[in-house]
Amino acid sequence: MVYKNKLVQKNISKEEIVSFIKELYPNNDFIPLHAPRFSNKEKEYVLDTIESTYVSSVGKYVDQFEEIMCNYTGAKYAIAVVNGTAALHISLILAGVKQGDLVLTQALSFIATCNAISYIGAEPCFIDVDPVSMGLCPSSLETFLQSSTFIKNEVCYEKESGKKISACVPMHTFGFPIEIDKLVAICSKFFIPVVEDAAESIGSTYKNKCTGTFGLLGTYSFNGNKTITCGGGGIVVTNDENLGKMAKHLTTQAKVPHKWNFFHDHIGYNYRCPNINAALACAQLEKLEEIISNKRVTANLYNDFFMNSNIHFNSEPNHTRSNYWLNSVLFESIENRDLFLEYSNTNGVMTRPIWALMHRMKMFENCLHDGLKNSIDIESKLVNLPSSFRELNSIVNE
Ligand SMILES: *Cc1c(COP(=O)(O)O)cnc(C)c1O
């Protein structure tokens, strides 16, 4: 990997890292990995939904949430849903994924990506990640597609199983954008639609364009641990008018609009985002840029601290702006990683290893994969460090 040959000038101990983190987040007995940050706006908007009685899936904040997301991301359509997993599920249905199909994705991801694929009865097929972005690697994808698939009538099939490959779901790990333009170009050569899992990368850009807006569809999560949160919520974005309309239709029980009749023309889902959550989302979105700037300052401080040391700090790939949702480092070995996890977590600093790779779960252990060399290396060495917004003065007010 690229960072192996770098100059090691200092050895940093686990004690030094923990004291550094305590300096970054002073006056905390316990430092969480990522805490949400609220101010008076959130209270005001949520209270407004309660006072209006419109707390459920119809209301002005749902419309505003969608409008703000269109404006912010540049996508033509944004559909607010109950969470990021539901956003992925609906997007995969709209991309044309069917039972028995294969969906290309990373083994190095949160399990929601694979769960959404499984809800349809499709199966994930795991491609390795890039060592710098930690997201789906375009050249590994191209190697797999060239060696293991064939195309018939503009449909891509996996050679051994004969199964259709009906989508590719890259994920922008911890907010680091992958080389999404390259990946989309490769997928289109093989007639494979791209659904971007941008759950972790709201506000991150690749060549000045928001992650989530390169593929046919993109999804975001507003879960409590993400960069901004609305308790639970998600967004589907697309530039395709039919898909945008269908996303809204399918997530509202596929009810045919009528003044009073109940008639439904598809199997629909109750996936619409409630107004009370959308209110929280609108307030959080007003502060997104401030939150990202603050998090980027913290990432810089971590970067300086780990510079030229035995521990590698993961910094944003070229041509990107990362939201630095979760900062991460790579230890030299799994033993050193575990010593640090033990020490930090018993000393009031929450740290976590990366997710176990998906092909290690019994549900996905028989899925196809390409060897996953970089994924396995990262899995054994990575630790996420506290990454919450840092209060630079103690009073939060606006
Ligand atoms: C958080 C997350 C999701 C799911 O989002 P929820 O809102 O929790 O359902 C999906 N994919 C990835 C990579 C995530 O990190």
mmCIF file with all atom_site columns, C-alpha atoms in Angstrom, residues 64-139:
data_model
loop_
_atom_site.group_PDB
_atom_site.id
_atom_site.type_symbol
_atom_site.label_atom_id
_atom_site.label_alt_id
_atom_site.label_comp_id
_atom_site.label_asym_id
_atom_site.label_entity_id
_atom_site.label_seq_id
_atom_site.pdbx_PDB_ins_code
_atom_site.Cartn_x
_atom_site.Cartn_y
_atom_site.Cartn_z
_atom_site.occupancy
_atom_site.B_iso_or_equiv
_atom_site.pdbx_formal_charge
_atom_site.auth_seq_id
_atom_site.auth_comp_id
_atom_site.auth_asym_id
_atom_site.auth_atom_id
_atom_site.pdbx_PDB_model_num
ATOM 1  C CA . GLN A 1 64  ? -38.741 21.463  3.113   1.00 0.00 ? 64  GLN A CA 1
ATOM 2  C CA . PHE A 1 65  ? -36.378 18.607  3.948   1.00 0.00 ? 65  PHE A CA 1
ATOM 3  C CA . GLU A 1 66  ? -36.653 17.377  0.353   1.00 0.00 ? 66  GLU A CA 1
ATOM 4  C CA . GLU A 1 67  ? -36.254 20.855  -1.104  1.00 0.00 ? 67  GLU A CA 1
ATOM 5  C CA . ILE A 1 68  ? -33.170 21.616  0.988   1.00 0.00 ? 68  ILE A CA 1
ATOM 6  C CA . MET A 1 69  ? -31.600 18.303  -0.022  1.00 0.00 ? 69  MET A CA 1
ATOM 7  C CA . CYS A 1 70  ? -32.242 19.039  -3.722  1.00 0.00 ? 70  CYS A CA 1
ATOM 8  C CA . ASN A 1 71  ? -30.653 22.458  -3.392  1.00 0.00 ? 71  ASN A CA 1
ATOM 9  C CA . TYR A 1 72  ? -27.754 21.220  -1.323  1.00 0.00 ? 72  TYR A CA 1
ATOM 10 C CA . THR A 1 73  ? -26.833 18.162  -3.394  1.00 0.00 ? 73  THR A CA 1
ATOM 11 C CA . GLY A 1 74  ? -27.845 19.490  -6.787  1.00 0.00 ? 74  GLY A CA 1
ATOM 12 C CA . ALA A 1 75  ? -30.039 16.436  -7.401  1.00 0.00 ? 75  ALA A CA 1
ATOM 13 C CA . LYS A 1 76  ? -33.346 17.055  -9.212  1.00 0.00 ? 76  LYS A CA 1
ATOM 14 C CA . TYR A 1 77  ? -35.385 14.840  -6.885  1.00 0.00 ? 77  TYR A CA 1
ATOM 15 C CA . ALA A 1 78  ? -35.028 14.069  -3.183  1.00 0.00 ? 78  ALA A CA 1
ATOM 16 C CA . ILE A 1 79  ? -37.439 11.777  -1.345  1.00 0.00 ? 79  ILE A CA 1
ATOM 17 C CA . ALA A 1 80  ? -37.503 11.706  2.449   1.00 0.00 ? 80  ALA A CA 1
ATOM 18 C CA . VAL A 1 81  ? -37.808 8.252   4.023   1.00 0.00 ? 81  VAL A CA 1
ATOM 19 C CA . VAL A 1 82  ? -37.662 6.659   7.482   1.00 0.00 ? 82  VAL A CA 1
ATOM 20 C CA . ASN A 1 83  ? -33.995 5.702   7.443   1.00 0.00 ? 83  ASN A CA 1
ATOM 21 C CA . GLY A 1 84  ? -30.962 5.056   5.272   1.00 0.00 ? 84  GLY A CA 1
ATOM 22 C CA . THR A 1 85  ? -31.645 1.329   5.042   1.00 0.00 ? 85  THR A CA 1
ATOM 23 C CA . ALA A 1 86  ? -35.147 1.965   3.650   1.00 0.00 ? 86  ALA A CA 1
ATOM 24 C CA . ALA A 1 87  ? -33.618 4.483   1.224   1.00 0.00 ? 87  ALA A CA 1
ATOM 25 C CA . LEU A 1 88  ? -31.278 1.754   -0.057  1.00 0.00 ? 88  LEU A CA 1
ATOM 26 C CA . HIS A 1 89  ? -34.074 -0.823  -0.270  1.00 0.00 ? 89  HIS A CA 1
ATOM 27 C CA . ILE A 1 90  ? -36.292 1.458   -2.371  1.00 0.00 ? 90  ILE A CA 1
ATOM 28 C CA . SER A 1 91  ? -33.367 2.575   -4.565  1.00 0.00 ? 91  SER A CA 1
ATOM 29 C CA . LEU A 1 92  ? -32.398 -1.016  -5.337  1.00 0.00 ? 92  LEU A CA 1
ATOM 30 C CA . ILE A 1 93  ? -35.999 -1.848  -6.292  1.00 0.00 ? 93  ILE A CA 1
ATOM 31 C CA . LEU A 1 94  ? -36.074 1.229   -8.546  1.00 0.00 ? 94  LEU A CA 1
ATOM 32 C CA . ALA A 1 95  ? -32.717 0.311   -10.111 1.00 0.00 ? 95  ALA A CA 1
ATOM 33 C CA . GLY A 1 96  ? -34.400 -2.927  -11.220 1.00 0.00 ? 96  GLY A CA 1
ATOM 34 C CA . VAL A 1 97  ? -32.859 -5.420  -8.779  1.00 0.00 ? 97  VAL A CA 1
ATOM 35 C CA . LYS A 1 98  ? -34.910 -8.622  -8.588  1.00 0.00 ? 98  LYS A CA 1
ATOM 36 C CA . GLN A 1 99  ? -34.914 -11.787 -6.546  1.00 0.00 ? 99  GLN A CA 1
ATOM 37 C CA . GLY A 1 100 ? -32.022 -14.078 -7.529  1.00 0.00 ? 100 GLY A CA 1
ATOM 38 C CA . ASP A 1 101 ? -29.847 -11.261 -8.948  1.00 0.00 ? 101 ASP A CA 1
ATOM 39 C CA . LEU A 1 102 ? -26.329 -10.382 -7.866  1.00 0.00 ? 102 LEU A CA 1
ATOM 40 C CA . VAL A 1 103 ? -25.456 -6.898  -6.580  1.00 0.00 ? 103 VAL A CA 1
ATOM 41 C CA . LEU A 1 104 ? -21.820 -5.790  -6.530  1.00 0.00 ? 104 LEU A CA 1
ATOM 42 C CA . THR A 1 105 ? -20.765 -4.064  -3.325  1.00 0.00 ? 105 THR A CA 1
ATOM 43 C CA . GLN A 1 106 ? -18.037 -3.857  -0.676  1.00 0.00 ? 106 GLN A CA 1
ATOM 44 C CA . ALA A 1 107 ? -17.522 -6.392  2.106   1.00 0.00 ? 107 ALA A CA 1
ATOM 45 C CA . LEU A 1 108 ? -16.112 -3.462  4.091   1.00 0.00 ? 108 LEU A CA 1
ATOM 46 C CA . SER A 1 109 ? -19.356 -1.680  4.976   1.00 0.00 ? 109 SER A CA 1
ATOM 47 C CA . PHE A 1 110 ? -21.988 -1.419  7.637   1.00 0.00 ? 110 PHE A CA 1
ATOM 48 C CA . ILE A 1 111 ? -24.389 -4.357  7.350   1.00 0.00 ? 111 ILE A CA 1
ATOM 49 C CA . ALA A 1 112 ? -27.344 -2.203  6.227   1.00 0.00 ? 112 ALA A CA 1
ATOM 50 C CA . THR A 1 113 ? -25.978 -2.224  2.657   1.00 0.00 ? 113 THR A CA 1
ATOM 51 C CA . CYS A 1 114 ? -26.147 -6.029  2.467   1.00 0.00 ? 114 CYS A CA 1
ATOM 52 C CA . ASN A 1 115 ? -29.421 -6.211  4.361   1.00 0.00 ? 115 ASN A CA 1
ATOM 53 C CA . ALA A 1 116 ? -31.130 -3.942  1.836   1.00 0.00 ? 116 ALA A CA 1
ATOM 54 C CA . ILE A 1 117 ? -29.872 -6.172  -1.002  1.00 0.00 ? 117 ILE A CA 1
ATOM 55 C CA . SER A 1 118 ? -31.192 -9.231  0.853   1.00 0.00 ? 118 SER A CA 1
ATOM 56 C CA . TYR A 1 119 ? -34.679 -7.758  1.423   1.00 0.00 ? 119 TYR A CA 1
ATOM 57 C CA . ILE A 1 120 ? -35.209 -8.156  -2.333  1.00 0.00 ? 120 ILE A CA 1
ATOM 58 C CA . GLY A 1 121 ? -33.887 -11.720 -2.370  1.00 0.00 ? 121 GLY A CA 1
ATOM 59 C CA . ALA A 1 122 ? -30.800 -10.635 -4.285  1.00 0.00 ? 122 ALA A CA 1
ATOM 60 C CA . GLU A 1 123 ? -27.284 -11.581 -3.208  1.00 0.00 ? 123 GLU A CA 1
ATOM 61 C CA . PRO A 1 124 ? -24.253 -9.372  -2.630  1.00 0.00 ? 124 PRO A CA 1
ATOM 62 C CA . CYS A 1 125 ? -21.040 -10.099 -4.518  1.00 0.00 ? 125 CYS A CA 1
ATOM 63 C CA . PHE A 1 126 ? -18.044 -8.521  -2.792  1.00 0.00 ? 126 PHE A CA 1
ATOM 64 C CA . ILE A 1 127 ? -15.379 -6.447  -4.517  1.00 0.00 ? 127 ILE A CA 1
ATOM 65 C CA . ASP A 1 128 ? -12.269 -5.138  -2.775  1.00 0.00 ? 128 ASP A CA 1
ATOM 66 C CA . VAL A 1 129 ? -11.847 -1.542  -1.595  1.00 0.00 ? 129 VAL A CA 1
ATOM 67 C CA . ASP A 1 130 ? -9.229  1.023   -2.483  1.00 0.00 ? 130 ASP A CA 1
ATOM 68 C CA . PRO A 1 131 ? -6.612  1.395   0.309   1.00 0.00 ? 131 PRO A CA 1
ATOM 69 C CA . VAL A 1 132 ? -6.886  5.203   0.392   1.00 0.00 ? 132 VAL A CA 1
ATOM 70 C CA . SER A 1 133 ? -10.636 5.841   0.041   1.00 0.00 ? 133 SER A CA 1
ATOM 71 C CA . MET A 1 134 ? -11.567 2.548   1.758   1.00 0.00 ? 134 MET A CA 1
ATOM 72 C CA . GLY A 1 135 ? -14.526 2.435   -0.630  1.00 0.00 ? 135 GLY A CA 1
ATOM 73 C CA . LEU A 1 136 ? -15.177 0.284   -3.696  1.00 0.00 ? 136 LEU A CA 1
ATOM 74 C CA . CYS A 1 137 ? -12.081 0.188   -5.905  1.00 0.00 ? 137 CYS A CA 1
ATOM 75 C CA . PRO A 1 138 ? -12.824 0.920   -9.598  1.00 0.00 ? 138 PRO A CA 1
ATOM 76 C CA . SER A 1 139 ? -9.877  -1.110  -10.874 1.00 0.00 ? 139 SER A CA 1
#
